[in-house]
Amino acid sequence: MAPAEEPTAATLAPPPPHFVIVPLVAQGHTIPMVDLARLLAERGARASLVTTPVNSARLRGVADQAARAKLALEVVELPFPAGVDGLPPGIENVDQVTDNNHFIPLFNALQRLAGPLEAYLRGLAARPSCIVADWCNGWTAGVARSLGIPRLFFHGPSCFYSLCDLNSVDHGLHEQTAAASDQEKFVVPGMPVHVEVTKATAPGFLNSPGWEALWVECVEAMRTADGAVVNTFLDLEDQFVACYEAALGKPVWTLGPFCLANKDAEAMASRGNKTDAVQQSAVTAWLDTKDTDSVVYVSFGSLVRKLPKLLFEVGHGLEDSGKPFLWVVKEPEVAAPEVREWLEALEARTAGRGLVVRGWVPQLAMLSHRAVGGFVTHCGWNSLLESIAHGVPVVTWPHFADQFLNERLVVDVLGVGVAIGATAPVMIFDDENMPVGREDVVRAVAALMDGGAEADERRRKAKEYGEKAHRAMEKGGSSYENLTQLIESFRQRGGKEG
Ligand SMILES: *[C@@H]1O[C@H](CO)[C@@H](O)[C@H](O)[C@H]1NC(C)=O
């Protein structure tokens, strides 16, 4: 018989805490949770990202990169529920939806992932330490409960937004706005600063007509969770973090900006869609020729599809602004031959000064380039935080969901944004009547990029927040230390036999 091996520190140490992460199948929700998984794994925890086949294919780059870096980060694939009423086959992500009527069936399909998720968890050698599920994945609450696994919810927006949302629910704001006219203004109750909304810009996820059952389930899941994880940092919005924690009555872990987990070009490129490396190096080479802080970067996130009328207003506005611009348009936006022709003519007229990219670019690589000095954004929280983390002030052009309140935070509270003047939400495939035109683009871009006392102050503040964001993520910084505490608190609780 071989002599027993001496026990080593490694064999005696308890296994690392295991976090099972369940993102919502939408780029804007998945990307920060991929970053979170990487952060956890880099700090010695084990992270399993749970998703469906179409979405896991998109994460292959993330998984490969993690494997090369020997990180305990894996992508777990659950089969996508078949035969869901009203959902065409193949649609597994919000960004594949081309008809507003397909959103609810997609969410109904996601609820049916509860069984496969439970089977996966029961099949593990040891119970995971914690489930971190997107706020919109309320269906995970029942699974966590039946297995006795602690659960945190991840809410994508800022604490400012989440506090507005929670206060609106707790103080009955939606009952008040129900009968109001479109223009009537309401003050969001219980906020430490004055925040006004209209019926249309009032906070709330999944709270349109038809979504009641899903919404109730998600709110219930929020109330029964063990805490919240938020992609923000204390120095950005400490008063709102404190108020949110008090209103929620449970710990709020501020661990961001998550995007700063991506330290190299490969990580920046792998977290989103597949990147065209040739296109990306051409874009970078073009930016290299431009002066510092001179280029305005224009991109409206993964969901917005501009109809030709509005696309033309953006293009003419950028042309008339006279500023160097890098504009990302989506393939479906420029699919029609007449739109393609129009765009080619615009590119010819602005050659050298403007660059139009079709498809997807790794946004972090753009925002961290020294030449990019402004960002025209739809105000998705990831985009805003990525911009702030890189010290880039913004033109705010909200479209829907949390974006109008994110705009209030960056323009009114943080002072790093210029509003373009969008006042009411548009549906994803219905921006025909958006009251924003080329003159608004020209005015806002000039205010952002032209210099002068206000513009300089905005840029100075953005750079200051950018430095604070980096400090928060370094050893000793608030987000870094909060992550340490989060991992430690689950090291003590987790690892029970399955
Ligand atoms: C995060 O860190 C701050 C101090 O840096 C602390 O006040 C806060 O309680 C921490 N959050 C949690 C949930 O422990």
Short mmCIF file of C-alpha atoms and ligand atoms in Angstrom, two decimals:
data_model
loop_
_atom_site.label_atom_id
_atom_site.label_comp_id
_atom_site.label_asym_id
_atom_site.label_seq_id
_atom_site.Cartn_x
_atom_site.Cartn_y
_atom_site.Cartn_z
CA MET A 1 0.00 0.00 0.00
CA ALA A 2 1.33 3.42 -0.89
CA PRO A 3 1.95 5.73 2.06
CA ALA A 4 -0.83 8.23 2.59
CA GLU A 5 0.03 11.62 1.23
CA GLU A 6 0.80 14.34 3.71
CA PRO A 7 -2.19 16.67 3.89
CA THR A 8 -1.27 20.00 2.35
CA ALA A 9 -2.76 23.43 2.83
CA ALA A 10 -4.60 22.94 -0.45
CA THR A 11 -6.31 19.70 0.57
CA LEU A 12 -7.27 21.06 4.00
CA ALA A 13 -8.65 24.37 2.78
CA PRO A 14 -12.41 24.43 2.29
CA PRO A 15 -13.46 24.59 -1.35
CA PRO A 16 -13.85 28.12 -2.68
CA PRO A 17 -17.34 29.59 -2.49
CA HIS A 18 -19.36 28.78 -5.59
CA PHE A 19 -21.57 31.45 -7.15
CA VAL A 20 -24.18 30.43 -9.71
CA ILE A 21 -24.99 33.43 -11.87
CA VAL A 22 -28.24 33.62 -13.83
CA PRO A 23 -28.27 36.61 -16.21
CA LEU A 24 -31.29 37.82 -18.13
CA VAL A 25 -30.90 36.87 -21.80
CA ALA A 26 -30.34 40.44 -23.02
CA GLN A 27 -26.91 41.85 -23.89
CA GLY A 28 -27.25 44.81 -21.51
CA HIS A 29 -28.01 42.44 -18.63
CA THR A 30 -25.63 39.62 -19.55
CA ILE A 31 -22.48 41.69 -20.12
CA PRO A 32 -22.22 43.06 -16.55
CA MET A 33 -22.90 39.61 -15.11
CA VAL A 34 -20.15 38.12 -17.26
CA ASP A 35 -17.88 40.80 -15.83
CA LEU A 36 -19.10 39.92 -12.33
CA ALA A 37 -18.33 36.23 -12.93
CA ARG A 38 -14.83 37.16 -14.05
CA LEU A 39 -14.32 39.37 -10.99
CA LEU A 40 -15.41 36.56 -8.66
CA ALA A 41 -13.20 34.01 -10.38
CA GLU A 42 -10.19 36.34 -10.39
CA ARG A 43 -10.60 36.70 -6.65
CA GLY A 44 -10.54 32.97 -6.03
CA ALA A 45 -14.24 32.07 -6.06
CA ARG A 46 -15.86 29.67 -8.49
CA ALA A 47 -18.40 31.20 -10.90
CA SER A 48 -20.90 29.35 -13.11
CA LEU A 49 -22.78 31.41 -15.68
CA VAL A 50 -26.07 29.73 -16.50
CA THR A 51 -27.69 30.39 -19.88
CA THR A 52 -29.27 28.80 -22.95
CA PRO A 53 -27.60 27.45 -26.13
CA VAL A 54 -27.86 30.54 -28.38
CA ASN A 55 -26.52 32.70 -25.56
CA SER A 56 -23.84 30.28 -24.47
CA ALA A 57 -22.51 30.25 -28.05
CA ARG A 58 -21.97 34.00 -27.69
CA LEU A 59 -20.02 33.41 -24.49
CA ARG A 60 -17.59 30.93 -26.00
CA GLY A 61 -14.88 33.61 -26.14
CA VAL A 62 -15.40 34.37 -22.46
CA ALA A 63 -15.20 30.69 -21.52
CA ASP A 64 -12.09 30.08 -23.66
CA GLN A 65 -10.33 33.09 -22.26
CA ALA A 66 -11.17 32.07 -18.69
CA ALA A 67 -9.86 28.56 -19.37
CA ARG A 68 -6.58 29.93 -20.73
CA ALA A 69 -6.26 32.14 -17.64
CA LYS A 70 -7.02 29.07 -15.46
CA LEU A 71 -9.97 30.83 -13.84
CA ALA A 72 -12.75 28.82 -12.20
CA LEU A 73 -15.34 30.31 -14.55
CA GLU A 74 -17.59 28.07 -16.60
CA VAL A 75 -20.61 28.55 -18.83
CA VAL A 76 -23.45 26.14 -18.07
CA GLU A 77 -25.96 25.49 -20.82
CA LEU A 78 -29.60 24.74 -20.02
CA PRO A 79 -31.83 23.54 -22.88
CA PHE A 80 -34.15 26.28 -24.13
CA PRO A 81 -37.80 25.37 -23.48
CA ALA A 82 -39.48 24.15 -26.67
CA GLY A 83 -42.97 24.89 -27.91
CA VAL A 84 -43.76 28.10 -26.02
CA ASP A 85 -46.95 29.78 -27.27
CA GLY A 86 -46.33 32.76 -29.52
CA LEU A 87 -42.54 32.48 -29.62
CA PRO A 88 -40.93 31.70 -32.98
CA PRO A 89 -38.24 29.01 -32.71
CA GLY A 90 -34.64 30.17 -32.40
CA ILE A 91 -35.37 33.28 -30.33
CA GLU A 92 -33.46 33.02 -27.06
CA ASN A 93 -32.33 36.60 -26.55
CA VAL A 94 -34.18 39.90 -26.31
CA ASP A 95 -32.04 41.31 -29.11
CA GLN A 96 -33.35 38.66 -31.54
CA VAL A 97 -36.92 39.83 -31.12
CA THR A 98 -38.26 41.66 -34.17
CA ASP A 99 -41.88 42.04 -33.07
CA ASN A 100 -43.04 43.71 -29.84
CA ASN A 101 -45.55 40.84 -29.38
CA HIS A 102 -42.75 38.33 -28.84
CA PHE A 103 -41.37 39.79 -25.62
CA ILE A 104 -43.91 38.28 -23.22
CA PRO A 105 -43.67 34.79 -24.79
CA LEU A 106 -39.88 35.01 -24.45
CA PHE A 107 -40.22 35.78 -20.74
CA ASN A 108 -42.74 32.96 -20.37
CA ALA A 109 -40.20 30.62 -21.91
CA LEU A 110 -37.54 31.75 -19.43
CA GLN A 111 -39.78 30.82 -16.51
CA ARG A 112 -39.71 27.25 -17.75
CA LEU A 113 -35.95 27.19 -17.12
CA ALA A 114 -36.74 26.66 -13.42
CA GLY A 115 -36.85 22.86 -13.85
CA PRO A 116 -33.57 22.55 -15.78
CA LEU A 117 -31.86 24.96 -13.36
CA GLU A 118 -32.99 22.91 -10.38
CA ALA A 119 -31.82 19.69 -12.06
CA TYR A 120 -28.40 21.23 -12.72
CA LEU A 121 -28.06 22.41 -9.11
CA ARG A 122 -29.14 19.05 -7.68
CA GLY A 123 -26.60 17.32 -9.90
CA LEU A 124 -23.65 19.23 -8.42
CA ALA A 125 -21.36 17.44 -5.96
CA ALA A 126 -21.95 20.21 -3.39
CA ARG A 127 -24.64 22.83 -3.09
CA PRO A 128 -23.44 26.17 -4.43
CA SER A 129 -22.87 28.93 -1.91
CA CYS A 130 -25.08 31.51 -3.56
CA ILE A 131 -27.26 32.19 -6.60
CA VAL A 132 -26.97 35.65 -8.13
CA ALA A 133 -29.93 36.18 -10.46
CA ASP A 134 -30.99 39.14 -12.53
CA TRP A 135 -33.86 41.10 -10.96
CA CYS A 136 -35.97 40.14 -13.99
CA ASN A 137 -35.37 36.41 -13.37
CA GLY A 138 -37.83 36.26 -10.47
CA TRP A 139 -38.47 32.59 -11.28
CA THR A 140 -35.11 31.69 -9.71
CA ALA A 141 -36.50 32.47 -6.23
CA GLY A 142 -38.50 29.24 -6.06
CA VAL A 143 -35.53 27.17 -7.17
CA ALA A 144 -33.23 28.74 -4.57
CA ARG A 145 -35.86 28.26 -1.86
CA SER A 146 -36.49 24.60 -2.64
CA LEU A 147 -32.76 23.84 -2.42
CA GLY A 148 -32.04 26.15 0.52
CA ILE A 149 -29.44 28.18 -1.38
CA PRO A 150 -28.95 31.87 -0.47
CA ARG A 151 -29.90 34.22 -3.30
CA LEU A 152 -28.90 37.75 -4.24
CA PHE A 153 -30.54 39.71 -7.00
CA PHE A 154 -28.54 41.75 -9.47
CA HIS A 155 -30.30 44.92 -10.57
CA GLY A 156 -28.74 46.37 -13.71
CA PRO A 157 -29.19 50.13 -13.18
CA SER A 158 -27.78 52.58 -10.63
CA CYS A 159 -28.86 52.70 -7.00
CA PHE A 160 -30.39 56.10 -7.85
CA TYR A 161 -32.71 54.38 -10.30
CA SER A 162 -33.43 51.37 -8.11
CA LEU A 163 -34.28 53.66 -5.20
CA CYS A 164 -36.68 55.67 -7.40
CA ASP A 165 -38.25 52.38 -8.49
CA LEU A 166 -38.60 50.94 -5.00
CA ASN A 167 -39.97 54.20 -3.56
CA SER A 168 -42.48 54.44 -6.39
CA VAL A 169 -43.76 50.97 -5.59
CA ASP A 170 -43.77 51.51 -1.82
CA HIS A 171 -45.46 54.93 -2.01
CA GLY A 172 -48.00 54.13 -4.73
CA LEU A 173 -46.65 56.45 -7.43
CA HIS A 174 -48.06 54.30 -10.24
CA GLU A 175 -51.57 54.50 -8.82
CA GLN A 176 -51.23 58.30 -8.88
CA THR A 177 -49.92 58.51 -12.44
CA ALA A 178 -52.44 56.06 -13.90
CA ALA A 179 -55.08 58.68 -14.67
CA ALA A 180 -52.66 61.54 -15.41
CA SER A 181 -52.09 63.29 -18.72
CA ASP A 182 -48.85 62.65 -20.58
CA GLN A 183 -47.38 66.03 -19.60
CA GLU A 184 -48.27 66.01 -15.92
CA LYS A 185 -45.19 66.00 -13.67
CA PHE A 186 -44.83 63.92 -10.50
CA VAL A 187 -42.17 64.07 -7.82
CA VAL A 188 -40.67 60.65 -7.04
CA PRO A 189 -41.47 60.12 -3.33
CA GLY A 190 -38.88 59.51 -0.64
CA MET A 191 -35.83 60.66 -2.63
CA PRO A 192 -33.04 62.67 -0.97
CA VAL A 193 -33.01 64.94 -4.08
CA HIS A 194 -35.82 66.39 -6.18
CA VAL A 195 -36.66 64.02 -9.08
CA GLU A 196 -39.54 64.65 -11.48
CA VAL A 197 -41.08 62.14 -13.85
CA THR A 198 -44.13 61.89 -16.07
CA LYS A 199 -46.39 58.86 -16.37
CA ALA A 200 -44.25 57.67 -19.28
CA THR A 201 -40.85 58.19 -17.66
CA ALA A 202 -41.81 56.87 -14.20
CA PRO A 203 -39.57 54.03 -13.04
CA GLY A 204 -40.36 50.34 -13.31
CA PHE A 205 -39.15 47.22 -15.10
CA LEU A 206 -41.66 44.82 -16.64
CA ASN A 207 -44.60 46.94 -15.53
CA SER A 208 -46.46 47.60 -18.79
CA PRO A 209 -49.96 46.21 -19.32
CA GLY A 210 -49.79 42.46 -19.87
CA TRP A 211 -46.75 41.99 -17.64
CA GLU A 212 -48.55 42.02 -14.26
CA ALA A 213 -47.91 38.40 -13.27
CA LEU A 214 -44.22 38.57 -14.17
CA TRP A 215 -43.82 41.88 -12.38
CA VAL A 216 -45.43 40.62 -9.19
CA GLU A 217 -43.15 37.58 -9.23
CA CYS A 218 -40.03 39.74 -9.66
CA VAL A 219 -41.00 42.17 -6.89
CA GLU A 220 -41.68 39.24 -4.58
CA ALA A 221 -38.30 37.73 -5.49
CA MET A 222 -36.66 41.08 -4.69
CA ARG A 223 -38.34 41.22 -1.27
CA THR A 224 -37.32 37.67 -0.35
CA ALA A 225 -33.72 37.88 -1.59
CA ASP A 226 -30.76 37.94 0.80
CA GLY A 227 -29.34 41.09 -0.72
CA ALA A 228 -28.63 43.04 -3.89
CA VAL A 229 -25.58 43.32 -6.11
CA VAL A 230 -25.27 46.59 -7.99
CA ASN A 231 -22.89 47.68 -10.72
CA THR A 232 -21.91 51.02 -9.22
CA PHE A 233 -19.42 52.42 -6.71
CA LEU A 234 -19.78 54.36 -3.48
CA ASP A 235 -18.00 57.53 -4.60
CA LEU A 236 -20.45 57.89 -7.49
CA GLU A 237 -23.71 57.80 -5.55
CA ASP A 238 -23.12 57.05 -1.87
CA GLN A 239 -26.29 58.81 -0.65
CA PHE A 240 -28.45 56.72 -2.97
CA VAL A 241 -26.67 53.50 -2.03
CA ALA A 242 -27.35 54.22 1.66
CA CYS A 243 -31.00 55.13 1.05
CA TYR A 244 -31.53 52.09 -1.18
CA GLU A 245 -30.03 49.76 1.42
CA ALA A 246 -32.31 51.29 4.07
CA ALA A 247 -35.43 51.10 1.88
CA LEU A 248 -34.69 47.52 0.85
CA GLY A 249 -33.75 46.45 4.37
CA LYS A 250 -30.93 44.19 3.18
CA PRO A 251 -27.28 44.49 2.17
CA VAL A 252 -26.52 46.24 -1.10
CA TRP A 253 -23.17 45.14 -2.49
CA THR A 254 -21.69 47.84 -4.72
CA LEU A 255 -18.95 46.11 -6.67
CA GLY A 256 -18.43 48.19 -9.79
CA PRO A 257 -17.74 49.49 -12.30
CA PHE A 258 -17.66 45.84 -13.40
CA CYS A 259 -16.34 46.86 -16.82
CA LEU A 260 -12.97 47.66 -15.23
CA ALA A 261 -12.52 43.92 -14.73
CA ASN A 262 -11.56 43.84 -18.42
CA LYS A 263 -7.95 44.85 -18.40
CA ASP A 264 -6.80 43.89 -21.86
CA ALA A 265 -8.07 44.18 -25.41
CA GLU A 266 -8.97 40.51 -25.61
CA ALA A 267 -11.14 40.69 -22.52
CA MET A 268 -12.79 43.88 -23.79
CA ALA A 269 -13.59 42.23 -27.10
CA SER A 270 -14.81 38.87 -25.78
CA ARG A 271 -17.51 40.18 -23.44
CA GLY A 272 -19.99 41.28 -26.09
CA ASN A 273 -20.86 39.96 -29.50
CA LYS A 274 -18.24 38.43 -31.73
CA THR A 275 -15.93 41.18 -32.83
CA ASP A 276 -14.51 41.59 -36.30
CA ALA A 277 -10.81 41.93 -35.49
CA VAL A 278 -9.94 43.52 -38.83
CA GLN A 279 -12.68 46.11 -38.45
CA GLN A 280 -11.63 46.81 -34.89
CA SER A 281 -8.00 47.45 -35.75
CA ALA A 282 -9.10 49.76 -38.58
CA VAL A 283 -11.24 51.74 -36.14
CA THR A 284 -8.40 51.97 -33.62
CA ALA A 285 -5.96 53.04 -36.33
CA TRP A 286 -8.42 55.75 -37.37
CA LEU A 287 -8.81 56.95 -33.75
CA ASP A 288 -5.01 57.01 -33.41
CA THR A 289 -4.89 59.79 -36.03
CA LYS A 290 -7.23 62.04 -34.04
CA ASP A 291 -6.47 64.60 -31.32
CA THR A 292 -7.06 63.77 -27.66
CA ASP A 293 -10.70 64.19 -26.56
CA SER A 294 -11.72 65.34 -30.06
CA VAL A 295 -13.96 62.52 -31.30
CA VAL A 296 -17.61 62.05 -30.39
CA TYR A 297 -18.58 58.38 -30.19
CA VAL A 298 -22.22 57.62 -31.05
CA SER A 299 -23.94 54.34 -30.20
CA PHE A 300 -27.40 53.48 -28.93
CA GLY A 301 -26.89 50.11 -27.27
CA SER A 302 -27.90 46.62 -28.28
CA LEU A 303 -31.68 47.02 -28.57
CA VAL A 304 -32.48 50.37 -30.15
CA ARG A 305 -33.19 50.13 -33.88
CA LYS A 306 -33.58 53.53 -35.49
CA LEU A 307 -36.00 53.80 -38.37
CA PRO A 308 -34.63 55.61 -41.46
CA LYS A 309 -36.23 58.96 -40.63
CA LEU A 310 -34.43 59.21 -37.29
CA LEU A 311 -31.25 57.60 -38.56
CA PHE A 312 -31.05 60.40 -41.14
CA GLU A 313 -31.52 63.04 -38.43
CA VAL A 314 -28.60 61.55 -36.45
CA GLY A 315 -26.40 61.42 -39.55
CA HIS A 316 -27.19 64.96 -40.68
CA GLY A 317 -26.74 66.22 -37.13
CA LEU A 318 -23.27 64.67 -36.90
CA GLU A 319 -22.37 66.03 -40.33
CA ASP A 320 -23.61 69.53 -39.44
CA SER A 321 -21.83 69.48 -36.06
CA GLY A 322 -18.48 69.73 -37.82
CA LYS A 323 -16.91 67.45 -35.19
CA PRO A 324 -14.99 64.21 -35.75
CA PHE A 325 -17.39 61.33 -35.06
CA LEU A 326 -17.39 57.55 -34.75
CA TRP A 327 -20.93 56.29 -35.29
CA VAL A 328 -22.07 52.70 -34.80
CA VAL A 329 -25.12 51.68 -36.87
CA LYS A 330 -26.71 48.24 -36.80
CA GLU A 331 -27.00 46.01 -39.83
CA PRO A 332 -30.83 45.92 -39.72
CA GLU A 333 -30.96 49.73 -39.60
CA VAL A 334 -29.12 50.01 -42.89
CA ALA A 335 -30.54 46.94 -44.62
CA ALA A 336 -32.73 48.82 -47.13
CA PRO A 337 -30.90 49.80 -50.35
CA GLU A 338 -31.97 53.46 -50.16
CA VAL A 339 -30.68 53.72 -46.59
CA ARG A 340 -27.39 52.11 -47.62
CA GLU A 341 -27.04 54.60 -50.45
CA TRP A 342 -27.81 57.53 -48.19
CA LEU A 343 -25.21 56.35 -45.70
CA GLU A 344 -22.54 55.90 -48.36
CA ALA A 345 -23.19 59.45 -49.57
CA LEU A 346 -22.85 60.73 -45.99
CA GLU A 347 -19.58 58.83 -45.58
CA ALA A 348 -18.26 60.37 -48.78
CA ARG A 349 -19.17 63.89 -47.65
CA THR A 350 -17.59 63.44 -44.21
CA ALA A 351 -14.63 61.29 -45.25
CA GLY A 352 -11.65 61.70 -42.91
CA ARG A 353 -13.75 63.39 -40.24
CA GLY A 354 -16.42 60.77 -39.66
CA LEU A 355 -16.29 56.99 -39.44
CA VAL A 356 -19.42 54.84 -39.61
CA VAL A 357 -19.14 51.28 -38.28
CA ARG A 358 -21.77 48.70 -39.22
CA GLY A 359 -22.53 46.14 -36.56
CA TRP A 360 -20.80 45.89 -33.22
CA VAL A 361 -17.63 47.38 -31.79
CA PRO A 362 -16.13 46.64 -28.37
CA GLN A 363 -17.34 49.77 -26.67
CA LEU A 364 -14.76 49.68 -23.88
CA ALA A 365 -11.94 49.80 -26.38
CA MET A 366 -13.56 52.88 -27.92
CA LEU A 367 -14.29 54.70 -24.65
CA SER A 368 -10.83 54.01 -23.28
CA HIS A 369 -9.14 55.45 -26.37
CA ARG A 370 -7.61 58.86 -25.60
CA ALA A 371 -9.14 60.40 -28.76
CA VAL A 372 -12.74 59.79 -27.68
CA GLY A 373 -13.91 62.86 -25.79
CA GLY A 374 -17.69 62.53 -25.82
CA PHE A 375 -20.37 59.87 -26.12
CA VAL A 376 -23.90 60.22 -27.51
CA THR A 377 -25.69 57.44 -25.62
CA HIS A 378 -29.13 55.94 -25.11
CA CYS A 379 -28.38 56.03 -21.35
CA GLY A 380 -28.36 52.32 -20.67
CA TRP A 381 -26.62 52.08 -17.31
CA ASN A 382 -23.73 49.96 -18.61
CA SER A 383 -22.96 52.53 -21.29
CA LEU A 384 -23.14 55.44 -18.86
CA LEU A 385 -20.96 53.71 -16.31
CA GLU A 386 -18.43 52.65 -18.96
CA SER A 387 -18.26 56.28 -20.08
CA ILE A 388 -17.93 57.63 -16.54
CA ALA A 389 -15.28 55.02 -15.69
CA HIS A 390 -13.23 56.33 -18.59
CA GLY A 391 -13.80 60.00 -17.82
CA VAL A 392 -15.89 60.67 -20.95
CA PRO A 393 -18.83 63.14 -20.63
CA VAL A 394 -22.06 62.28 -22.45
CA VAL A 395 -24.97 63.54 -24.54
CA THR A 396 -28.01 61.77 -23.09
CA TRP A 397 -30.67 60.43 -25.44
CA PRO A 398 -32.87 58.04 -23.42
CA HIS A 399 -35.25 55.68 -25.23
CA PHE A 400 -37.01 53.47 -22.67
CA ALA A 401 -36.91 51.59 -19.35
CA ASP A 402 -34.51 53.01 -16.76
CA GLN A 403 -32.86 55.35 -19.26
CA PHE A 404 -34.83 58.53 -18.45
CA LEU A 405 -33.91 58.35 -14.77
CA ASN A 406 -30.31 57.44 -15.58
CA GLU A 407 -30.31 60.68 -17.55
CA ARG A 408 -31.50 62.62 -14.49
CA LEU A 409 -28.63 61.16 -12.45
CA VAL A 410 -25.87 62.02 -14.93
CA VAL A 411 -27.23 65.43 -15.96
CA ASP A 412 -28.73 66.83 -12.72
CA VAL A 413 -26.86 65.04 -9.95
CA LEU A 414 -23.43 64.15 -11.36
CA GLY A 415 -23.16 67.03 -13.83
CA VAL A 416 -21.45 65.04 -16.58
CA GLY A 417 -24.15 65.08 -19.27
CA VAL A 418 -26.03 67.27 -21.78
CA ALA A 419 -29.63 66.26 -22.47
CA ILE A 420 -30.64 66.03 -26.11
CA GLY A 421 -34.26 66.68 -25.20
CA ALA A 422 -36.03 63.34 -25.53
CA THR A 423 -39.07 63.55 -23.28
CA ALA A 424 -41.07 60.37 -23.81
CA PRO A 425 -40.16 56.74 -24.37
CA VAL A 426 -40.41 55.02 -27.73
CA MET A 427 -41.00 51.35 -28.28
CA ILE A 428 -38.06 49.51 -29.73
CA PHE A 429 -39.45 49.37 -33.24
CA ASP A 430 -41.43 52.56 -33.14
CA ASP A 431 -39.31 55.70 -32.97
CA GLU A 432 -40.99 57.43 -35.91
CA ASN A 433 -42.45 60.19 -33.74
CA MET A 434 -39.45 60.84 -31.51
CA PRO A 435 -39.31 64.64 -31.27
CA VAL A 436 -35.55 64.85 -31.70
CA GLY A 437 -34.03 66.25 -34.86
CA ARG A 438 -30.67 67.10 -36.42
CA GLU A 439 -30.62 70.56 -34.80
CA ASP A 440 -30.82 68.88 -31.37
CA VAL A 441 -27.86 66.67 -32.28
CA VAL A 442 -25.88 69.72 -33.42
CA ARG A 443 -26.73 71.72 -30.27
CA ALA A 444 -25.96 68.92 -27.82
CA VAL A 445 -22.74 67.81 -29.53
CA ALA A 446 -21.54 71.43 -29.67
CA ALA A 447 -22.33 71.93 -25.96
CA LEU A 448 -20.37 68.78 -25.14
CA MET A 449 -17.35 69.21 -27.42
CA ASP A 450 -16.90 72.95 -28.04
CA GLY A 451 -15.19 73.91 -24.79
CA GLY A 452 -16.18 76.89 -22.62
CA ALA A 453 -16.69 76.99 -18.88
CA GLU A 454 -19.63 74.59 -18.68
CA ALA A 455 -18.13 72.03 -21.04
CA ASP A 456 -14.78 72.18 -19.24
CA GLU A 457 -16.46 71.67 -15.88
CA ARG A 458 -18.40 68.67 -17.23
CA ARG A 459 -15.20 67.14 -18.58
CA ARG A 460 -13.32 67.83 -15.37
CA LYS A 461 -16.03 66.10 -13.32
CA ALA A 462 -16.14 63.15 -15.70
CA LYS A 463 -12.38 62.68 -15.39
CA GLU A 464 -12.59 62.94 -11.61
CA TYR A 465 -15.29 60.24 -11.48
CA GLY A 466 -13.17 58.16 -13.84
CA GLU A 467 -10.25 58.29 -11.42
CA LYS A 468 -12.51 57.47 -8.46
CA ALA A 469 -13.96 54.54 -10.41
CA HIS A 470 -10.49 53.08 -10.96
CA ARG A 471 -9.60 53.60 -7.30
CA ALA A 472 -12.80 51.84 -6.18
CA MET A 473 -11.74 48.71 -8.09
CA GLU A 474 -8.15 48.64 -6.83
CA LYS A 475 -7.02 46.86 -3.68
CA GLY A 476 -8.24 48.96 -0.76
CA GLY A 477 -10.96 50.60 -2.86
CA SER A 478 -14.61 50.34 -1.80
CA SER A 479 -15.77 47.97 -4.54
CA TYR A 480 -12.70 45.75 -4.18
CA GLU A 481 -13.20 45.48 -0.41
CA ASN A 482 -16.95 44.90 -0.77
CA LEU A 483 -16.19 42.00 -3.12
CA THR A 484 -13.74 40.58 -0.57
CA GLN A 485 -16.45 40.72 2.08
CA LEU A 486 -19.04 39.19 -0.21
CA ILE A 487 -16.80 36.22 -1.02
CA GLU A 488 -15.80 35.78 2.61
CA SER A 489 -19.38 35.87 3.87
CA PHE A 490 -20.29 33.01 1.51
CA ARG A 491 -17.11 31.07 2.23
CA GLN A 492 -18.46 30.68 5.75
CA ARG A 493 -21.97 29.76 4.67
CA GLY A 494 -21.40 27.75 1.52
CA GLY A 495 -20.10 24.36 0.49
CA LYS A 496 -22.67 22.09 2.20
CA GLU A 497 -22.87 18.60 0.75
CA GLY A 498 -25.43 18.31 -2.01
C1 LIG B 1 -19.16 48.16 1.26
O1 LIG B 1 -18.09 48.93 1.76
C2 LIG B 1 -18.46 50.10 2.49
C3 LIG B 1 -17.21 50.82 2.94
O2 LIG B 1 -16.25 50.87 2.00
C4 LIG B 1 -19.30 49.73 3.68
O3 LIG B 1 -19.74 50.91 4.32
C5 LIG B 1 -20.48 48.89 3.23
O4 LIG B 1 -21.19 48.45 4.35
C6 LIG B 1 -20.03 47.70 2.39
N1 LIG B 1 -21.21 46.99 1.90
C7 LIG B 1 -21.58 45.80 2.34
C8 LIG B 1 -22.84 45.24 1.79
O5 LIG B 1 -20.95 45.19 3.18
#
